[in-house]
GROMACS .gro file of C-alpha atoms in nm:
model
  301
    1UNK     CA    1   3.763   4.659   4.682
    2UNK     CA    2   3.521   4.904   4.713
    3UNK     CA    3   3.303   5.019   4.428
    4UNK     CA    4   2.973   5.161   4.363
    5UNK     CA    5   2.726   4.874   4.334
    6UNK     CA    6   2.388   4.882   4.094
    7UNK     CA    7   2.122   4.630   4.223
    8UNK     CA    8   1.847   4.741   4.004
    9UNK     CA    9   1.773   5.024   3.705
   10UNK     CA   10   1.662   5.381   3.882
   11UNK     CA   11   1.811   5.767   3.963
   12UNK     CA   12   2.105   5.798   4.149
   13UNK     CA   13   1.984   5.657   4.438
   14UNK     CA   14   2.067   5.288   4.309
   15UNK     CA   15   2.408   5.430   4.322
   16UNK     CA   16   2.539   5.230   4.621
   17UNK     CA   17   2.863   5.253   4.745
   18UNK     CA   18   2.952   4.823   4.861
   19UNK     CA   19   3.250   4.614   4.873
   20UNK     CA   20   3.250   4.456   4.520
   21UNK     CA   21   3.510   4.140   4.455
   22UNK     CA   22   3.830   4.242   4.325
   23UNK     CA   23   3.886   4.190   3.946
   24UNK     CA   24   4.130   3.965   3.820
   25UNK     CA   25   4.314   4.023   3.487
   26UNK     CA   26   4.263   3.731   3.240
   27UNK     CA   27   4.486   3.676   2.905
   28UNK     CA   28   4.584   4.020   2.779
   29UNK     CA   29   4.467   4.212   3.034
   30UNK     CA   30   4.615   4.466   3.290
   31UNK     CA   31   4.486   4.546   3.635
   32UNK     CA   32   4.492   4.892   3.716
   33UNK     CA   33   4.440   5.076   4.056
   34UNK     CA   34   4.180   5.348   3.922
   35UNK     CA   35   4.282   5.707   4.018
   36UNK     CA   36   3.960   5.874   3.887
   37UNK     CA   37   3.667   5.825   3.669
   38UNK     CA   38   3.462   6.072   3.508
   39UNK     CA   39   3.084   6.102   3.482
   40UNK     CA   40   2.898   6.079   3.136
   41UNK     CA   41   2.579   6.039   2.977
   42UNK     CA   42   2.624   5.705   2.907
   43UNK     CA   43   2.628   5.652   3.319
   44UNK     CA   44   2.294   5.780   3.369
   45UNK     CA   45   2.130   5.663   3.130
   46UNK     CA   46   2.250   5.285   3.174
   47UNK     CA   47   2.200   5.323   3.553
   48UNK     CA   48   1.858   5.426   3.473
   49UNK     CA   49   1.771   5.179   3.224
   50UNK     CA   50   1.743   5.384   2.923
   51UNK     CA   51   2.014   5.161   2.688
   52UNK     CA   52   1.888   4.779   2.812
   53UNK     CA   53   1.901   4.685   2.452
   54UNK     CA   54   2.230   4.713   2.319
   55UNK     CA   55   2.394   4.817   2.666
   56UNK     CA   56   2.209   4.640   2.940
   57UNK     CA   57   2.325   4.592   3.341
   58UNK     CA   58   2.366   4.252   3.471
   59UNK     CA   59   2.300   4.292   3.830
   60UNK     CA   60   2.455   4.344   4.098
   61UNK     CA   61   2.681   4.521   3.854
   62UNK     CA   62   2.935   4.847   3.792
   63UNK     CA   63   2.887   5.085   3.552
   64UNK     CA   64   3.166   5.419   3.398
   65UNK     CA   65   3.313   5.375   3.127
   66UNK     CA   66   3.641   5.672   3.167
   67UNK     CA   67   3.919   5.593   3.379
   68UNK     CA   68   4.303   5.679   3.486
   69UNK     CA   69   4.484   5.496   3.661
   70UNK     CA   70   4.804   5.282   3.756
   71UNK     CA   71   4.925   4.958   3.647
   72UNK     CA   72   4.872   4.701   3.921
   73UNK     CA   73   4.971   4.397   3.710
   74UNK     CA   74   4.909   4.240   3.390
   75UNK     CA   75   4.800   3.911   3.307
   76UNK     CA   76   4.929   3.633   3.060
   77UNK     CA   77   5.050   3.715   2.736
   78UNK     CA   78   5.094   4.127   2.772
   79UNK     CA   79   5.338   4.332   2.632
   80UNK     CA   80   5.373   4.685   2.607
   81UNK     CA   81   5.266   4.764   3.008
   82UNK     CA   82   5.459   4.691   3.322
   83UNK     CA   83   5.358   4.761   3.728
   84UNK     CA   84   5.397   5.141   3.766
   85UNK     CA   85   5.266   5.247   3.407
   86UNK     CA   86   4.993   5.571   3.396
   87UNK     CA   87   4.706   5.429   3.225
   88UNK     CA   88   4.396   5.568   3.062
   89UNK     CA   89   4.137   5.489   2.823
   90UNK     CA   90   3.735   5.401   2.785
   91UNK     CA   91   3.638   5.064   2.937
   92UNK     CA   92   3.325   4.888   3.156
   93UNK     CA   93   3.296   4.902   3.519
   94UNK     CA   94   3.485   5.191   3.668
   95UNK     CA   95   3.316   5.344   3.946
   96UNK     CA   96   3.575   5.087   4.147
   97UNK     CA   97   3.888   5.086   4.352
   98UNK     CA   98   4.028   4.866   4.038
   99UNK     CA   99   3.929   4.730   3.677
  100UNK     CA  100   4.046   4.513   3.432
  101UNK     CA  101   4.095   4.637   3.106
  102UNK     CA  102   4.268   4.487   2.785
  103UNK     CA  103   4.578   4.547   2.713
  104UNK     CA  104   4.458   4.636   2.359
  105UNK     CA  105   4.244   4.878   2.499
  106UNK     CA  106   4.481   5.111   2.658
  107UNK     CA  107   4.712   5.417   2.627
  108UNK     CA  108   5.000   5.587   2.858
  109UNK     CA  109   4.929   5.908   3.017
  110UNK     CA  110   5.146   6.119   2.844
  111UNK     CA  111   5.416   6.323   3.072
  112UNK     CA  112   5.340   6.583   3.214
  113UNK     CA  113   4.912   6.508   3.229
  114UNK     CA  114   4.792   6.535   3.570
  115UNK     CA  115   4.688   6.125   3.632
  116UNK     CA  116   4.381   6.211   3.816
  117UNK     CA  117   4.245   6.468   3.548
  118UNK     CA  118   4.351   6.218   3.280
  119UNK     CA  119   4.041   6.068   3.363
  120UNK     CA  120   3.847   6.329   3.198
  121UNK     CA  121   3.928   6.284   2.849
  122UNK     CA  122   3.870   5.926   2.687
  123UNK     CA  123   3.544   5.915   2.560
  124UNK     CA  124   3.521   6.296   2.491
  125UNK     CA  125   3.802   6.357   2.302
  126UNK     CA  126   3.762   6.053   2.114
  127UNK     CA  127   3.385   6.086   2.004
  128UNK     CA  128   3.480   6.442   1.915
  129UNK     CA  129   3.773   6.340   1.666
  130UNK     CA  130   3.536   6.095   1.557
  131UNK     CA  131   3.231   6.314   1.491
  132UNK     CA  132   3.411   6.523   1.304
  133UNK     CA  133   3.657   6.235   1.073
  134UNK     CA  134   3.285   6.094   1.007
  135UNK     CA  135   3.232   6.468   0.852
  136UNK     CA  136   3.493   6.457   0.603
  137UNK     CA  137   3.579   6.855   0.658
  138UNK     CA  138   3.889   6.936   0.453
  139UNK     CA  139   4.055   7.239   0.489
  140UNK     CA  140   3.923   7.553   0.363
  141UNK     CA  141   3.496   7.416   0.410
  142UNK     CA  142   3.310   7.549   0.674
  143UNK     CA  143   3.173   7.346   0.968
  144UNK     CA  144   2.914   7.430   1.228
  145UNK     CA  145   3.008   7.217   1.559
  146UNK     CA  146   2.653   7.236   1.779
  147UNK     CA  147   2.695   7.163   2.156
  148UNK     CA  148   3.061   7.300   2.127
  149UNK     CA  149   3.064   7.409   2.494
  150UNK     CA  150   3.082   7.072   2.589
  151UNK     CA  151   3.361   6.863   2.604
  152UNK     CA  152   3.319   6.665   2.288
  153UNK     CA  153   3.177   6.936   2.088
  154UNK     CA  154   3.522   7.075   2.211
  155UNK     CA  155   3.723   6.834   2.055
  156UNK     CA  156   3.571   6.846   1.782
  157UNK     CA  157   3.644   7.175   1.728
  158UNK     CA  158   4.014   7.119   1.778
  159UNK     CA  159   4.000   6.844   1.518
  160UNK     CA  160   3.844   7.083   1.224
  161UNK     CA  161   4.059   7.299   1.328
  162UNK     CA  162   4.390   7.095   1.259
  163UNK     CA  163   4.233   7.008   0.946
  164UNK     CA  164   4.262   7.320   0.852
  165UNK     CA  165   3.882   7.400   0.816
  166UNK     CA  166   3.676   7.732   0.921
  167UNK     CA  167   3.453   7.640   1.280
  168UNK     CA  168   3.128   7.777   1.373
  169UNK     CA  169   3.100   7.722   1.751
  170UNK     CA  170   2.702   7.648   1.817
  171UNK     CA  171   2.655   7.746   2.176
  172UNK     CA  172   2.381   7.846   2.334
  173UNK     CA  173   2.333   8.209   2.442
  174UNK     CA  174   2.388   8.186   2.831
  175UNK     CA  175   2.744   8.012   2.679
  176UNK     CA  176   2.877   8.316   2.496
  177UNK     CA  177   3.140   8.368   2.752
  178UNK     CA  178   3.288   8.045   2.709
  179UNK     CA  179   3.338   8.132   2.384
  180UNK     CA  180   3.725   8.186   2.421
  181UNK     CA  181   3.833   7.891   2.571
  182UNK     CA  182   3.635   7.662   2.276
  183UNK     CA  183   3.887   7.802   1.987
  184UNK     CA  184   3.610   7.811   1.678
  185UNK     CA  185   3.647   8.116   1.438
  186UNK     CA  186   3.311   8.212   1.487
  187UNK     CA  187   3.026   8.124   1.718
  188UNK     CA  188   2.604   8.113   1.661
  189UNK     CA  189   2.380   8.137   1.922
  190UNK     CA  190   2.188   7.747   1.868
  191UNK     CA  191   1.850   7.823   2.033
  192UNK     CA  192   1.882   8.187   1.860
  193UNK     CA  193   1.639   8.041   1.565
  194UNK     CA  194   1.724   8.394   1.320
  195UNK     CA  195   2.081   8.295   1.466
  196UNK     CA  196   2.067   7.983   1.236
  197UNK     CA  197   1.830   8.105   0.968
  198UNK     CA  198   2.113   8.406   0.878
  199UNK     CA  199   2.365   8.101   0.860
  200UNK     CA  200   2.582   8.130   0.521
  201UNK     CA  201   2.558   7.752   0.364
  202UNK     CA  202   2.736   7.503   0.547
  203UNK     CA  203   2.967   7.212   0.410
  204UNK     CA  204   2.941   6.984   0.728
  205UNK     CA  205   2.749   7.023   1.074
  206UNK     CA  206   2.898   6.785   1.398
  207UNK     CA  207   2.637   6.756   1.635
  208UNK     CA  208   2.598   6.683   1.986
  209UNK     CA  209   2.276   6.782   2.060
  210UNK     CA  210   2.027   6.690   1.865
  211UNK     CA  211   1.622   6.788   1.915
  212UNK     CA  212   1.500   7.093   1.763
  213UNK     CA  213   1.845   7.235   1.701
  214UNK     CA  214   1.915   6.950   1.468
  215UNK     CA  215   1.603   6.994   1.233
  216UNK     CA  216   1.716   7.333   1.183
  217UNK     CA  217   2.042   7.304   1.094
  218UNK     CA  218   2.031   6.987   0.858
  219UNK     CA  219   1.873   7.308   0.636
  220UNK     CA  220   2.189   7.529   0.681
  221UNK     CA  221   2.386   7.221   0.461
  222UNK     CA  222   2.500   7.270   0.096
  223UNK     CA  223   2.394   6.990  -0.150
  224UNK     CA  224   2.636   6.711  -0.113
  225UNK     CA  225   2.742   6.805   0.242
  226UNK     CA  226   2.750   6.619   0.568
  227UNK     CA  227   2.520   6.644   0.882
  228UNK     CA  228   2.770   6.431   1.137
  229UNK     CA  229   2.593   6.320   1.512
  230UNK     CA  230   2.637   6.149   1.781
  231UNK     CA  231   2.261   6.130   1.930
  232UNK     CA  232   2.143   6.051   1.567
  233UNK     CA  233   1.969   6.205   1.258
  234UNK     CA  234   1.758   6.460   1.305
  235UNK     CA  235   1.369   6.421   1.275
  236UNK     CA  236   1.345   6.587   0.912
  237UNK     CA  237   1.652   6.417   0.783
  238UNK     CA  238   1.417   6.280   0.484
  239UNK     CA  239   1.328   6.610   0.372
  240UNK     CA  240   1.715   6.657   0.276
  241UNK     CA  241   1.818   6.398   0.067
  242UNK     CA  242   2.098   6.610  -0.067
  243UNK     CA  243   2.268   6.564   0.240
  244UNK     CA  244   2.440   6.286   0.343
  245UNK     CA  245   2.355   6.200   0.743
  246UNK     CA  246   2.593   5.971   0.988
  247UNK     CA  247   2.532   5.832   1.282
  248UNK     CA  248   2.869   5.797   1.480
  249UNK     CA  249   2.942   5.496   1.769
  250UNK     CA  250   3.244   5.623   1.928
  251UNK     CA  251   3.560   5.350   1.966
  252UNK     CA  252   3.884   5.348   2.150
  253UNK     CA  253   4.189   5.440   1.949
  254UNK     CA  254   4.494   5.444   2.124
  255UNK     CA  255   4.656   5.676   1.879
  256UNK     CA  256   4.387   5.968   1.861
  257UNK     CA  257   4.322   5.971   2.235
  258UNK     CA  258   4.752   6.026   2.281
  259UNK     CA  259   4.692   6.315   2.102
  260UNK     CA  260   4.453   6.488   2.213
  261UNK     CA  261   4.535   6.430   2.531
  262UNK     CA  262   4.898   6.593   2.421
  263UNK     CA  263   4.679   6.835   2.292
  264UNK     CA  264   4.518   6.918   2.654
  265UNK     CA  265   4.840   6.914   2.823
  266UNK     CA  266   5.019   7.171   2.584
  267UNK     CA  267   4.728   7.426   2.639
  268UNK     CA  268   4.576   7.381   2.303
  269UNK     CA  269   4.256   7.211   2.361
  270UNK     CA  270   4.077   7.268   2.719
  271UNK     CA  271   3.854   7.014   2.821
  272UNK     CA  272   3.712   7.197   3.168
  273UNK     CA  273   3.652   6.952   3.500
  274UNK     CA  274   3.375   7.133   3.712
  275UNK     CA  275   3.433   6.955   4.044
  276UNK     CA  276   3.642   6.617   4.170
  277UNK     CA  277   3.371   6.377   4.439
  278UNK     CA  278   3.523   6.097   4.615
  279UNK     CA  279   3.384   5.786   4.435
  280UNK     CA  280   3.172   5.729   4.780
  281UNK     CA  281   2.961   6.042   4.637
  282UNK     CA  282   2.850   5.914   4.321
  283UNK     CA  283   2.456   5.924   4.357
  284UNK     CA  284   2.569   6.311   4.420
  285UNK     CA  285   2.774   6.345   4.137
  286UNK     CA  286   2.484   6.168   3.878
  287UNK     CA  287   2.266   6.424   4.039
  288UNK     CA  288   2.419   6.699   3.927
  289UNK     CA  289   2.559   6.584   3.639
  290UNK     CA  290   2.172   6.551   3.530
  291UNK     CA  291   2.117   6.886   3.586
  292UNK     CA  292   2.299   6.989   3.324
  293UNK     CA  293   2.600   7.237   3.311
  294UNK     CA  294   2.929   7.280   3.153
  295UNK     CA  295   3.252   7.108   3.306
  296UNK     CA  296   3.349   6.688   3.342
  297UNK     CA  297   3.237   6.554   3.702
  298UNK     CA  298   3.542   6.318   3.847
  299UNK     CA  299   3.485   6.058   4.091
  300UNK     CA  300   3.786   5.946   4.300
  301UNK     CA  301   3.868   5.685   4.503
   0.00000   0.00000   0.00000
């Protein structure tokens, strides 16, 4: 098969696109023919060497971590999938032609989901739904989502949302058109520092971002509430021992990402792909994905 090939930790140059040997799927695993992968953080920063402790490379070796795709065949001991099936879920190494995933590990594309933009949603929509469960909003508090432009910020704003809570949208000001499509009550302008300062008190902040942002708003959170991230606690957290701070690992559930990804094909939740790059193009694609910019990056085959 072909794949893209990492022989050593850099930029998106060590991106090399190589015939790679075709996986083979072991006890409870399925083979599936990939029909896209998307491009996230977690790429980059592998490719480049920034997570050798708890996520290292073993070269030559494949990195992604979204995919869609088509059962090819399973392996010994599988139930539940069949040749034919539309696949999708988080696992390793797919910036390839194929990958092997557990059986375990995956869900069906529901009807009606475009397979190739399936590919977009995994680890987004479940880190969202899992930023904000780590929260504990219940309806009728008041959460601040910051970095809801993007596409797990996104989610995240669809899951306080069904749980019946009142969403601040923290975008930045350049964003305030997207404001529409993210479906928060409100919005606050996150690198608008009087922006945060005029904040009422907040029961729960989900963050995506981090940095400044996060030292500021860890101050905007009642006594006894929740400051919820997924880049970790913010620099100041020990000035605030009030508020309880979690750190959140995202982790495949087959159930959550079902639904939000019922969710995307109904209309409710939008999850916006910025351009499609044949697989081939992937130093291109980490290269502007780098950059910055709203919208998922999908490599296909």
């Amino acid at each position: 098969m072909k794949a893209i090939v990492v022989h050593q930790y850099g930029g998106p140059e060590v991106l090399q696109y190589e015939d790679y040997p075709d996986p083979v799927p072991g006890e409870g695993e399925v083979l599936v023919k990939v029909a896209a992968a998307s491009v996230n953080p977690i790429d980059y920063k592998r490719r480049a060497g920034l997570t050798q402790e708890f996520y290292p490379l073993h070269f030559p070796g494949l990195i992604g971590v979204d995919m869609s795709g088509t059962v090819v065949k399973t392996g010994p001991g599988v139930t539940g999938f069949a040749a034919g099936d539309r696949v999708f879920s988080m696992v390793d190494n797919t910036y390839a032609e194929l990958c092997v995933a557990k059986a375990a590990n995956l869900a069906k594309v529901p009807e009606g989901l475009d397979l190739v933009d399936a590919a977009a949603l995994p680890l987004v929509t479940v880190t969202g739904n899992q930023l904000m469960a780590a929260t504990g909003i219940k309806a009728g508090q008041t959460v601040l989502v910051a970095g809801a432009a993007g596409g797990v910020g996104r989610s995240a704003v669809f899951t306080a949302k069904d749980r019946g809570a009142t969403v601040i949208a923290g975008i930045l000001k350049r964003q305030m058109d997207e404001a529409r499509m993210i479906g928060a009550d409100r919005v606050a302008a996150t690198d608008d520092d009087s922006a945060i300062a005029n904040l009422a008190p907040l029961d729960a902040v989900a963050d995506t971002v981090g940095r400044k942002t996060a030292e500021l708003l860890i101050a905007r959170i009642k006594p006894g509430g929740v400051y919820a991230s997924v880049v970790g606690p913010p620099g100041n957290a020990a000035q605030y021992p009030a508020v309880k701070v979690a750190t959140v690992f995202s982790h495949f559930d087959r159930g959550t990402l079902e639904w939000m990804a019922a969710a995307v094909r109904d209309g409710k939740l939008v999850i916006p792909i910025s351009r499609k790059m044949p697989l081939s193009e992937a130093a291109a694609a980490h290269a502007v994905a780098e950059k910055g910019g709203s919208g998922k990056i999908l490599l296909v085959p």
